[in-house]
Short mmCIF file of C-alpha atoms and ligand atoms in Angstrom, two decimals:
data_model
loop_
_atom_site.label_atom_id
_atom_site.label_comp_id
_atom_site.label_asym_id
_atom_site.label_seq_id
_atom_site.Cartn_x
_atom_site.Cartn_y
_atom_site.Cartn_z
CA MET A 20 15.79 15.86 -22.96
CA SER A 21 15.91 19.54 -22.14
CA SER A 22 12.56 20.24 -23.82
CA ASN A 23 10.99 18.06 -21.13
CA GLU A 24 12.41 20.10 -18.19
CA HIS A 25 9.93 21.81 -15.92
CA SER A 26 10.15 24.40 -13.20
CA ILE A 27 8.96 23.16 -9.80
CA SER A 28 8.09 25.43 -6.87
CA LEU A 29 7.69 24.01 -3.40
CA ARG A 30 8.42 24.56 0.26
CA VAL A 31 11.38 22.62 1.64
CA ASN A 32 12.22 22.72 5.34
CA GLY A 33 10.20 25.91 5.68
CA ARG A 34 11.77 27.75 2.72
CA GLU A 35 10.12 28.49 -0.62
CA VAL A 36 12.33 27.20 -3.43
CA SER A 37 12.08 26.51 -7.12
CA ALA A 38 14.27 24.54 -9.50
CA GLU A 39 14.11 22.76 -12.83
CA ALA A 40 13.81 19.01 -13.29
CA PRO A 41 13.16 16.61 -16.16
CA ALA A 42 9.76 14.88 -16.02
CA ARG A 43 11.38 11.50 -15.41
CA MET A 44 13.43 12.59 -12.37
CA HIS A 45 12.32 11.15 -9.02
CA ALA A 46 11.96 13.35 -5.97
CA ALA A 47 15.00 11.92 -4.15
CA ASP A 48 17.33 12.83 -7.03
CA PHE A 49 15.67 16.25 -7.25
CA LEU A 50 16.29 16.97 -3.57
CA ARG A 51 19.90 15.76 -3.79
CA HIS A 52 21.06 16.99 -7.17
CA ARG A 53 18.93 20.05 -7.85
CA LEU A 54 18.50 21.37 -4.31
CA GLY A 55 21.77 20.08 -2.82
CA LEU A 56 20.00 18.37 0.08
CA THR A 57 22.12 15.23 0.17
CA GLY A 58 20.86 14.10 3.57
CA THR A 59 18.12 12.15 1.78
CA HIS A 60 19.81 8.93 0.69
CA VAL A 61 19.13 6.66 -2.27
CA GLY A 62 19.45 2.89 -2.05
CA CYS A 63 17.23 0.67 -4.15
CA GLU A 64 15.03 3.07 -6.16
CA GLN A 65 12.24 0.51 -6.00
CA GLY A 66 10.55 1.34 -2.74
CA VAL A 67 12.08 -1.41 -0.62
CA CYS A 68 14.92 0.05 1.48
CA GLY A 69 13.37 3.28 2.79
CA MET A 70 16.65 5.27 2.67
CA CYS A 71 14.88 8.03 0.72
CA THR A 72 12.06 8.60 3.26
CA ILE A 73 10.97 12.25 3.55
CA LEU A 74 7.87 14.00 4.86
CA LEU A 75 5.44 15.08 2.16
CA ASP A 76 2.75 17.35 3.60
CA GLY A 77 3.49 15.81 7.02
CA GLU A 78 3.48 12.14 6.01
CA ALA A 79 6.47 9.82 5.70
CA VAL A 80 6.82 8.64 2.09
CA LYS A 81 9.54 7.15 -0.09
CA SER A 82 10.84 9.89 -2.36
CA CYS A 83 12.22 7.47 -4.99
CA LEU A 84 8.58 6.53 -5.70
CA LEU A 85 7.52 10.14 -6.20
CA LEU A 86 8.25 12.28 -9.22
CA ALA A 87 9.93 15.64 -8.74
CA MET A 88 6.95 17.02 -10.69
CA GLN A 89 4.63 15.80 -7.94
CA LEU A 90 6.35 18.13 -5.46
CA GLU A 91 4.83 21.20 -7.12
CA GLY A 92 3.19 23.23 -4.34
CA ALA A 93 4.07 20.61 -1.70
CA ASP A 94 5.45 21.06 1.80
CA VAL A 95 8.51 18.81 2.12
CA ARG A 96 10.70 18.11 5.11
CA THR A 97 14.05 16.35 4.92
CA VAL A 98 16.53 15.26 7.57
CA GLU A 99 18.27 18.65 7.21
CA SER A 100 15.32 20.20 9.07
CA LEU A 101 16.00 18.38 12.34
CA ALA A 102 19.17 19.82 13.91
CA GLU A 103 19.46 23.50 14.74
CA ASP A 104 23.02 24.55 13.95
CA ASP A 105 25.08 22.16 16.08
CA ARG A 106 22.25 21.22 18.40
CA LEU A 107 20.72 17.78 17.78
CA SER A 108 16.95 17.48 17.90
CA ASP A 109 15.42 15.28 20.61
CA LEU A 110 15.02 12.47 18.10
CA GLN A 111 18.64 12.69 16.98
CA ALA A 112 19.80 12.88 20.60
CA ALA A 113 17.80 9.71 21.34
CA PHE A 114 19.56 7.95 18.44
CA LYS A 115 22.92 8.99 19.87
CA LYS A 116 22.04 7.91 23.39
CA ARG A 117 20.70 4.50 22.28
CA HIS A 118 23.55 3.77 19.85
CA ALA A 119 20.95 3.57 17.09
CA LEU A 120 23.43 4.01 14.24
CA GLN A 121 26.72 2.60 13.05
CA CYS A 122 27.52 3.57 9.44
CA GLY A 123 24.59 5.99 9.44
CA PHE A 124 23.46 5.38 5.88
CA CYS A 125 19.94 4.38 6.98
CA THR A 126 19.64 7.05 9.68
CA PRO A 127 17.96 9.83 7.66
CA GLY A 128 15.26 7.34 6.63
CA PHE A 129 14.55 6.27 10.21
CA LEU A 130 14.63 9.85 11.49
CA MET A 131 12.05 11.04 8.96
CA LEU A 132 9.86 7.96 9.43
CA ALA A 133 9.90 8.52 13.21
CA THR A 134 9.09 12.21 12.69
CA GLY A 135 6.09 11.13 10.60
CA LEU A 136 4.97 8.70 13.31
CA LYS A 137 5.20 11.46 15.91
CA SER A 138 3.14 13.91 13.87
CA SER A 139 0.40 11.28 13.44
CA GLY A 140 -0.28 11.78 17.16
CA ARG A 141 -0.93 8.05 17.65
CA LYS A 142 0.48 6.01 20.53
CA PHE A 143 2.51 2.91 19.67
CA SER A 144 3.60 -0.10 21.71
CA ARG A 145 7.15 -1.38 21.19
CA ASP A 146 5.78 -4.12 18.95
CA GLU A 147 3.85 -1.61 16.89
CA ILE A 148 6.95 0.58 16.63
CA ARG A 149 8.84 -2.40 15.21
CA GLY A 150 6.06 -2.92 12.66
CA GLU A 151 5.97 0.74 11.63
CA LEU A 152 9.76 0.90 11.34
CA SER A 153 9.86 -2.06 8.94
CA GLY A 154 9.75 0.44 6.07
CA VAL A 155 13.45 1.28 6.51
CA LEU A 156 16.21 -1.32 6.39
CA CYS A 157 19.42 -1.24 8.42
CA ARG A 158 22.35 -3.49 7.54
CA CYS A 159 24.42 -2.65 10.65
CA THR A 160 22.63 -2.29 13.96
CA GLY A 161 20.19 -5.17 14.37
CA TYR A 162 17.44 -2.58 14.98
CA ASP A 163 17.29 -2.81 18.76
CA GLY A 164 18.84 0.58 19.41
CA ILE A 165 16.69 2.14 16.71
CA VAL A 166 13.49 0.76 18.22
CA ARG A 167 14.51 2.00 21.69
CA ALA A 168 15.47 5.45 20.39
CA VAL A 169 12.16 5.83 18.59
CA GLU A 170 10.32 4.55 21.63
CA ASP A 171 12.07 7.21 23.79
CA TYR A 172 11.15 9.87 21.28
CA LEU A 173 7.51 8.88 20.79
CA GLY A 174 7.05 8.34 24.51
CA ASP A 175 8.15 11.66 25.94
CA GLY A 176 10.14 13.61 23.35
CA GLU A 177 9.04 17.06 22.26
CA ALA A 178 7.06 17.17 19.03
CA VAL A 179 9.32 18.49 16.29
CA GLY A 180 7.47 21.09 14.27
CA MET B 29 18.01 2.65 -12.17
CA LYS B 30 16.20 5.67 -13.53
CA ALA B 31 12.95 5.84 -15.45
CA ALA B 32 13.01 6.38 -19.21
CA ASP B 33 11.64 9.69 -20.50
CA PHE B 34 7.90 10.33 -20.62
CA ILE B 35 5.47 13.25 -20.82
CA TYR B 36 3.83 14.17 -17.52
CA HIS B 37 0.27 15.46 -17.24
CA ARG B 38 -1.50 16.50 -14.06
CA ALA B 39 -5.23 15.86 -14.60
CA THR B 40 -7.66 18.11 -12.76
CA GLY B 41 -10.80 16.03 -13.33
CA VAL B 42 -11.99 12.62 -14.52
CA ALA B 43 -13.02 13.97 -17.93
CA GLU B 44 -9.59 15.48 -18.47
CA ALA B 45 -7.84 12.25 -17.45
CA LEU B 46 -9.99 10.31 -19.93
CA ARG B 47 -9.15 12.81 -22.67
CA TYR B 48 -5.41 12.39 -22.08
CA MET B 49 -5.79 8.61 -22.19
CA GLU B 50 -7.57 8.85 -25.52
CA ASP B 51 -4.89 11.21 -26.86
CA TYR B 52 -2.17 8.65 -26.17
CA ASP B 53 -4.22 5.76 -27.50
CA GLY B 54 -3.21 3.17 -24.90
CA GLU B 55 0.41 4.40 -24.56
CA ALA B 56 -0.22 6.40 -21.37
CA ARG B 57 -0.49 5.15 -17.79
CA LEU B 58 -2.45 6.59 -14.90
CA LEU B 59 -0.35 7.52 -11.88
CA ALA B 60 -2.14 7.00 -8.55
CA GLY B 61 -0.02 6.25 -5.45
CA GLY B 62 2.90 5.21 -7.65
CA GLN B 63 3.83 2.41 -5.24
CA SER B 64 3.68 -0.23 -7.97
CA LEU B 65 4.09 1.97 -11.03
CA MET B 66 7.22 3.88 -9.96
CA PRO B 67 9.31 0.76 -9.21
CA MET B 68 8.33 -0.57 -12.65
CA LEU B 69 9.39 2.71 -14.29
CA ASN B 70 12.63 2.97 -12.30
CA MET B 71 13.53 -0.60 -13.32
CA ARG B 72 12.53 0.22 -16.92
CA LEU B 73 10.16 -2.73 -17.01
CA TRP B 74 7.59 -0.24 -18.28
CA ARG B 75 8.28 2.70 -20.61
CA PRO B 76 4.95 4.48 -21.16
CA ALA B 77 4.87 7.50 -23.46
CA ALA B 78 3.03 9.52 -20.84
CA LEU B 79 1.95 9.50 -17.21
CA ILE B 80 -1.38 11.01 -16.23
CA ASP B 81 -1.24 11.96 -12.57
CA ILE B 82 -4.69 11.57 -10.97
CA ASN B 83 -3.66 12.53 -7.42
CA ALA B 84 -5.43 15.90 -7.69
CA LEU B 85 -8.80 14.23 -8.33
CA SER B 86 -10.13 14.74 -4.81
CA GLU B 87 -13.59 13.55 -5.91
CA LEU B 88 -12.04 10.05 -6.12
CA ALA B 89 -10.59 10.17 -2.60
CA GLU B 90 -13.82 9.92 -0.62
CA VAL B 91 -15.23 7.31 1.74
CA THR B 92 -19.02 7.56 1.79
CA ALA B 93 -21.83 5.73 3.57
CA GLN B 94 -24.78 5.42 1.17
CA GLY B 95 -27.54 3.83 3.20
CA GLU B 96 -26.43 0.25 3.75
CA GLU B 97 -23.70 0.52 1.12
CA THR B 98 -20.19 1.89 1.59
CA HIS B 99 -18.45 3.50 -1.38
CA LEU B 100 -14.69 3.94 -1.62
CA GLY B 101 -13.20 6.25 -4.23
CA ALA B 102 -10.35 4.75 -6.26
CA LEU B 103 -7.88 7.19 -4.68
CA VAL B 104 -8.64 6.26 -1.08
CA ARG B 105 -5.20 5.58 0.40
CA HIS B 106 -4.29 2.45 2.34
CA ALA B 107 -3.53 4.75 5.31
CA THR B 108 -7.12 6.02 5.27
CA LEU B 109 -8.51 2.48 5.45
CA GLU B 110 -6.13 1.87 8.35
CA THR B 111 -7.28 4.82 10.46
CA SER B 112 -10.81 5.82 9.37
CA PRO B 113 -13.47 5.14 12.05
CA LEU B 114 -16.08 4.79 9.28
CA ILE B 115 -14.07 1.95 7.71
CA ALA B 116 -13.45 0.31 11.09
CA ALA B 117 -17.21 0.29 11.67
CA ARG B 118 -18.45 -0.57 8.16
CA LEU B 119 -15.63 -2.55 6.48
CA PRO B 120 -13.66 -4.10 9.35
CA LEU B 121 -12.24 -6.89 7.15
CA LEU B 122 -10.53 -4.30 4.94
CA ALA B 123 -9.33 -2.33 7.97
CA THR B 124 -7.71 -5.53 9.28
CA MET B 125 -6.20 -6.62 5.96
CA VAL B 126 -4.78 -3.25 4.98
CA ARG B 127 -2.23 -3.38 7.82
CA PHE B 128 -0.58 -6.30 6.03
CA ILE B 129 0.18 -4.19 2.95
CA GLY B 130 3.79 -3.12 2.53
CA ASP B 131 5.03 -0.74 5.21
CA HIS B 132 4.13 2.59 6.80
CA GLN B 133 5.37 4.76 3.92
CA ILE B 134 3.81 2.58 1.20
CA ARG B 135 0.46 2.74 2.97
CA ARG B 136 0.60 6.59 3.11
CA ARG B 137 0.67 6.70 -0.73
CA GLY B 138 -0.81 3.48 -2.14
CA THR B 139 -4.48 3.54 -3.15
CA ILE B 140 -7.20 0.91 -3.25
CA GLY B 141 -7.83 1.62 -6.94
CA GLY B 142 -4.16 1.20 -7.77
CA SER B 143 -4.02 -2.07 -5.81
CA LEU B 144 -7.03 -3.47 -7.63
CA VAL B 145 -5.77 -2.49 -11.08
CA GLN B 146 -2.23 -3.69 -10.34
CA GLY B 147 -3.80 -7.07 -9.59
CA ASP B 148 -0.92 -8.81 -7.87
CA PRO B 149 -2.22 -12.35 -7.14
CA ALA B 150 -0.98 -12.11 -3.53
CA SER B 151 -2.33 -8.62 -2.90
CA GLU B 152 -4.68 -7.95 0.03
CA MET B 153 -7.25 -5.53 -1.41
CA PRO B 154 -8.29 -7.71 -4.37
CA LEU B 155 -8.86 -10.61 -1.95
CA GLY B 156 -10.79 -8.48 0.55
CA CYS B 157 -12.98 -7.06 -2.22
CA LEU B 158 -13.65 -10.56 -3.57
CA VAL B 159 -14.73 -11.95 -0.20
CA LEU B 160 -16.95 -8.92 0.40
CA GLY B 161 -18.45 -9.23 -3.11
CA ALA B 162 -17.56 -5.66 -4.12
CA GLU B 163 -18.66 -3.96 -7.33
CA ILE B 164 -16.23 -1.89 -9.32
CA ASN B 165 -17.23 1.26 -11.11
CA ALA B 166 -15.20 2.29 -14.17
CA VAL B 167 -15.55 5.08 -16.71
CA GLY B 168 -14.27 5.24 -20.25
CA PRO B 169 -15.04 7.02 -23.50
CA ALA B 170 -18.25 4.98 -23.77
CA GLY B 171 -19.45 6.00 -20.30
CA ALA B 172 -19.61 4.29 -16.90
CA ARG B 173 -20.06 0.60 -16.15
CA MET B 174 -20.15 -1.64 -13.09
CA ILE B 175 -18.02 -4.77 -12.99
CA ALA B 176 -18.56 -7.48 -10.38
CA ILE B 177 -15.29 -8.27 -8.61
CA GLU B 178 -15.73 -11.93 -9.65
CA ASP B 179 -15.35 -10.77 -13.28
CA PHE B 180 -12.62 -8.20 -12.70
CA TYR B 181 -9.50 -10.35 -13.19
CA ASP B 182 -8.41 -12.06 -16.40
CA GLY B 183 -5.22 -13.37 -14.82
CA ALA B 184 -2.18 -12.20 -12.87
CA TYR B 185 -1.76 -8.42 -13.20
CA ALA B 186 -4.54 -8.41 -15.84
CA THR B 187 -7.96 -6.84 -15.34
CA ALA B 188 -11.15 -6.53 -17.35
CA LEU B 189 -10.55 -2.77 -17.72
CA GLU B 190 -9.89 -1.41 -21.19
CA ALA B 191 -6.67 0.60 -21.64
CA ASP B 192 -8.72 3.83 -21.79
CA GLU B 193 -10.87 3.13 -18.72
CA LEU B 194 -10.43 4.61 -15.28
CA LEU B 195 -11.55 2.87 -12.09
CA THR B 196 -13.55 5.43 -10.13
CA GLU B 197 -15.19 3.72 -7.19
CA ILE B 198 -15.61 0.44 -5.32
CA ARG B 199 -19.00 -0.33 -3.75
CA PHE B 200 -19.65 -2.64 -0.83
CA ALA B 201 -22.93 -4.06 0.45
CA VAL B 202 -23.46 -4.59 4.19
CA HIS B 203 -20.46 -6.25 5.80
CA PRO B 204 -21.18 -9.71 7.31
CA PRO B 205 -21.09 -9.73 11.12
CA HIS B 206 -18.17 -12.15 11.43
CA PHE B 207 -14.81 -12.13 9.65
CA ALA B 208 -11.29 -13.49 9.99
CA PHE B 209 -8.01 -13.05 8.15
CA HIS B 210 -4.66 -14.85 8.15
CA GLU B 211 -1.62 -14.58 5.95
CA LEU B 212 1.90 -15.90 5.84
CA CYS B 213 4.75 -13.53 4.99
CA ARG B 214 8.44 -14.35 4.67
CA ARG B 215 9.39 -10.90 5.85
CA HIS B 216 7.41 -8.17 7.60
CA ASN B 217 6.02 -5.93 4.81
CA ASP B 218 6.63 -8.32 1.90
CA PHE B 219 3.87 -9.70 -0.30
CA ALA B 220 2.13 -12.75 1.18
CA VAL B 221 3.04 -16.38 0.44
CA LEU B 222 -0.65 -17.06 0.83
CA SER B 223 -3.61 -15.45 2.56
CA VAL B 224 -7.10 -16.49 3.66
CA ALA B 225 -10.06 -14.22 4.38
CA ALA B 226 -13.43 -15.52 5.59
CA THR B 227 -16.78 -13.99 6.48
CA GLY B 228 -20.08 -15.43 7.67
CA HIS B 229 -23.32 -15.21 9.62
CA PHE B 230 -23.88 -17.21 12.78
CA SER B 231 -27.51 -17.90 13.59
CA ALA B 232 -29.35 -18.71 16.80
CA ASP B 233 -29.77 -22.35 15.69
CA GLY B 234 -25.99 -22.79 16.13
CA GLY B 235 -25.28 -22.98 12.40
CA TRP B 236 -23.14 -20.84 10.07
CA HIS B 237 -24.67 -19.40 6.92
CA GLY B 238 -23.46 -17.61 3.81
CA LEU B 239 -19.81 -18.34 4.55
CA ARG B 240 -17.34 -16.88 2.08
CA ILE B 241 -13.74 -18.05 2.03
CA GLY B 242 -11.23 -16.35 -0.25
CA LEU B 243 -7.67 -17.41 -0.98
CA GLY B 244 -4.81 -15.16 -2.14
CA GLY B 245 -1.42 -16.12 -3.56
CA VAL B 246 -2.46 -19.62 -4.64
CA ASN B 247 -3.77 -18.85 -8.11
CA ASP B 248 -3.22 -16.26 -10.84
CA ARG B 249 -5.90 -14.19 -9.05
CA PRO B 250 -7.73 -14.31 -5.71
CA VAL B 251 -10.29 -17.14 -5.68
CA LEU B 252 -13.28 -18.24 -3.63
CA ALA B 253 -13.10 -21.75 -2.16
CA GLU B 254 -16.63 -22.48 -3.38
CA ALA B 255 -16.69 -26.21 -2.61
CA SER B 256 -15.61 -25.47 0.98
CA MET B 257 -18.24 -22.74 1.28
CA ALA B 258 -21.00 -25.12 0.12
CA LEU B 259 -19.79 -27.85 2.45
CA LEU B 260 -19.95 -25.57 5.47
CA GLU B 261 -23.45 -24.14 4.84
CA GLY B 262 -25.47 -24.64 8.03
CA SER B 263 -22.61 -26.40 9.84
CA SER B 264 -21.39 -25.54 13.33
CA LEU B 265 -17.76 -25.18 12.11
CA SER B 266 -16.71 -28.17 14.18
CA ASP B 267 -13.06 -29.23 13.88
CA ALA B 268 -14.15 -32.01 11.51
CA ASP B 269 -16.13 -29.54 9.34
CA ILE B 270 -13.10 -27.27 9.19
CA ALA B 271 -10.75 -30.10 8.22
CA ALA B 272 -13.11 -31.21 5.45
CA ALA B 273 -13.39 -27.64 4.16
CA GLY B 274 -9.61 -27.32 4.07
CA GLU B 275 -9.30 -30.45 1.92
CA ALA B 276 -12.15 -29.33 -0.35
CA ALA B 277 -10.35 -26.06 -1.06
CA LEU B 278 -7.49 -27.87 -2.79
CA GLY B 279 -9.68 -28.21 -5.87
CA ALA B 280 -9.85 -24.41 -6.23
CA ILE B 281 -6.11 -23.72 -6.25
CA ASP B 282 -3.36 -23.78 -8.85
CA PRO B 283 -0.47 -22.38 -6.83
CA PRO B 284 2.65 -20.84 -8.38
CA SER B 285 6.24 -21.68 -7.47
CA ASP B 286 8.20 -18.50 -6.97
CA ILE B 287 10.81 -16.81 -4.81
CA ARG B 288 8.43 -16.88 -1.80
CA GLY B 289 7.58 -20.58 -1.89
CA SER B 290 6.99 -23.68 -4.02
CA ALA B 291 3.60 -24.82 -5.28
CA GLU B 292 3.80 -27.88 -3.00
CA TYR B 293 4.50 -25.70 0.03
CA ARG B 294 1.54 -23.46 -0.75
CA ALA B 295 -0.78 -26.45 -1.27
CA HIS B 296 0.44 -27.85 2.05
CA LEU B 297 -0.41 -24.58 3.77
CA VAL B 298 -3.87 -24.02 2.30
CA PRO B 299 -5.86 -26.35 4.61
CA ARG B 300 -3.83 -25.16 7.59
CA TYR B 301 -4.45 -21.47 6.90
CA ILE B 302 -8.13 -22.12 6.19
CA ALA B 303 -8.30 -23.85 9.57
CA LYS B 304 -6.67 -20.86 11.30
CA ALA B 305 -9.17 -18.48 9.72
CA LEU B 306 -12.23 -20.65 10.39
CA ARG B 307 -11.26 -21.28 14.01
CA ASP B 308 -10.96 -17.51 14.47
CA LEU B 309 -14.35 -17.08 12.83
CA ARG B 310 -15.91 -19.63 15.18
CA LEU B 311 -14.29 -17.92 18.16
CA SER B 312 -15.59 -14.51 17.07
CA ALA B 313 -19.17 -15.78 17.48
CA GLN B 314 -18.54 -17.07 21.00
CA GLY B 315 -17.70 -13.69 22.56
C1 LIG C 426 8.21 -2.63 -1.10
C2 LIG C 426 6.74 -2.75 -1.47
C3 LIG C 426 5.96 -3.69 -0.80
C4 LIG C 426 4.60 -3.82 -1.13
N1 LIG C 426 3.87 -4.75 -0.45
C5 LIG C 426 2.58 -4.92 -0.78
C6 LIG C 426 1.80 -5.91 -0.11
O1 LIG C 426 2.25 -6.60 0.81
N2 LIG C 426 0.50 -6.06 -0.50
C7 LIG C 426 -0.05 -5.28 -1.50
O2 LIG C 426 -1.21 -5.46 -1.80
N3 LIG C 426 0.66 -4.34 -2.11
C8 LIG C 426 1.96 -4.14 -1.79
N4 LIG C 426 2.67 -3.17 -2.45
C9 LIG C 426 2.02 -2.39 -3.54
C10 LIG C 426 1.14 -1.27 -3.00
O3 LIG C 426 0.03 -1.78 -2.31
C11 LIG C 426 0.63 -0.35 -4.10
O4 LIG C 426 0.13 0.75 -3.44
C12 LIG C 426 -0.49 -0.85 -4.96
O5 LIG C 426 -0.20 -2.09 -5.53
C13 LIG C 426 -0.74 0.10 -6.15
O6 LIG C 426 -1.44 1.22 -5.75
P1 LIG C 426 -0.96 2.67 -6.19
O7 LIG C 426 -2.02 3.60 -5.82
O8 LIG C 426 0.38 2.92 -5.65
O9 LIG C 426 -0.97 2.53 -7.78
P2 LIG C 426 0.08 2.94 -8.93
O10 LIG C 426 1.42 2.37 -8.65
O11 LIG C 426 -0.01 4.41 -9.10
O12 LIG C 426 -0.60 2.23 -10.13
C14 LIG C 426 -0.61 0.82 -10.29
C15 LIG C 426 -1.29 0.46 -11.62
O13 LIG C 426 -2.69 0.75 -11.54
C16 LIG C 426 -3.06 1.70 -12.53
N5 LIG C 426 -4.07 2.55 -11.89
C17 LIG C 426 -3.92 3.20 -10.70
N6 LIG C 426 -5.08 3.81 -10.36
C18 LIG C 426 -5.97 3.55 -11.36
C19 LIG C 426 -7.35 3.90 -11.59
N7 LIG C 426 -8.05 4.64 -10.71
N8 LIG C 426 -7.95 3.44 -12.73
C20 LIG C 426 -7.27 2.69 -13.62
N9 LIG C 426 -5.98 2.34 -13.46
C21 LIG C 426 -5.33 2.75 -12.34
C22 LIG C 426 -1.78 2.40 -12.91
O14 LIG C 426 -1.85 2.93 -14.22
C23 LIG C 426 -0.78 1.26 -12.81
O15 LIG C 426 -0.84 0.45 -13.94
C24 LIG C 426 4.02 -3.00 -2.14
C25 LIG C 426 4.81 -2.04 -2.80
C26 LIG C 426 6.16 -1.91 -2.47
C27 LIG C 426 6.98 -0.89 -3.20
S1 LIG C 427 15.76 4.30 -2.45
FE1 LIG C 427 13.68 4.72 -2.06
S2 LIG C 427 13.05 2.95 -1.00
FE2 LIG C 427 15.09 2.44 -1.55
S1 LIG C 428 23.61 2.05 10.54
FE1 LIG C 428 24.46 1.21 8.75
S2 LIG C 428 22.70 0.68 7.60
FE2 LIG C 428 21.87 1.27 9.48
#
């Protein structure tokens, strides 16, 4: 319904952008299809799998449960913000070192969730990390490497942004 | 799946939100955290004509201490309850229970008002508010009214609010000194199979007074185990008292059979989870 398309202006990964979206479009589809940022994945579209996790004004949220319209004026960060050219961020390097991915489909979700945990400034025990990470599902790894990578990163990694 | 088409409005104040709701005559939905609403839209279980986004209503996002009372705006996020020192000090039962809601991301967005209006029978905030005897403030075209939490639910996912009313605030009296909470989940971050919250006062004579025991997930709404509460008045919460209270609670439940467990299983668990909560309560008075 083209009459129900709206222009949305926001900041994504430090850049001001604007694009059109229908009212009913969720934020994950907007990032992927209107802004070409396909690093944010889509799994269930009902808030369960966490593949679509992004940072909205610094907090990790599921972008399939947000409307594109709700991004107006927001500051969004996606997984594309982490690496600089070919250089992995500390968090990504920790994932590599700890073998925290196999197929990689869940990885953007975990990376953005962990980035949100870091920016909260709180300290987490390994058990607490497991609890916090329960908002992203992984069908491959069995989670152990992911928990260790995030523990490395929250323990002594550099804050990203 | 993708949501069906709707008109989107961003309200800038309560009065404007109410006006939109009147305009759509019951066909519009309020959008708070979206953590229940958006899945329903994406699955096309709901197809409202319009969504009225209330996230910009910062006047509904406040936690305030009003003398002995604590007031929570409808838009206070689960994450705020989790981390606010004021909540930890004044509403510790809610601060404890909120960690059992969904996962990290859901708690960043979900709101207490949205949780209460959604009214899932296994949801934590409705149970916590019931045990704490909260009062709910709503506004509609006819003005504001207070609803006691005991009168707030008509059934599963059904509240006493009219379609054109907006929940604005939840008010709590002084929190009892002792509290305990237990729930059983099939999976970390899923809704509970059942949950038990209890509060009480322990007096110098060695007896417990004003105990409140609430049960979630074992009825079409959270319920108080009133017979158990009466039985325990003045008791020392001995193991025998606790066992009797657990049995007495069976009269208050009408558990569902669903994907998370059968009615028989839930009934089997009720006395056991009441015992866990009451033993914790007893222990909390010994430190
Ligand atoms: C995977 C997953 C797991 C979850 N697990 C749990 C769990 O374990 N326990 C739990 O309790 N919840 C759980 N939730 C739900 C979560 O707590 C929601 O945040 C909550 O149920 C709704 O709050 P909301 O602010 O997101 O409301 P919304 O989704 O925005 O709204 C829900 C309903 O309330 C109405 N509404 C919202 N605010 C108001 C208001 N101020 N006045 C009148 N009507 C209003 C809306 O119109 C809508 O009908 C889970 C959700 C997901 C996706
Ligand atoms: S796609 Fe958003 S949680 Fe699954
Ligand atoms: S690495 Fe394949 S789903 Fe996690």
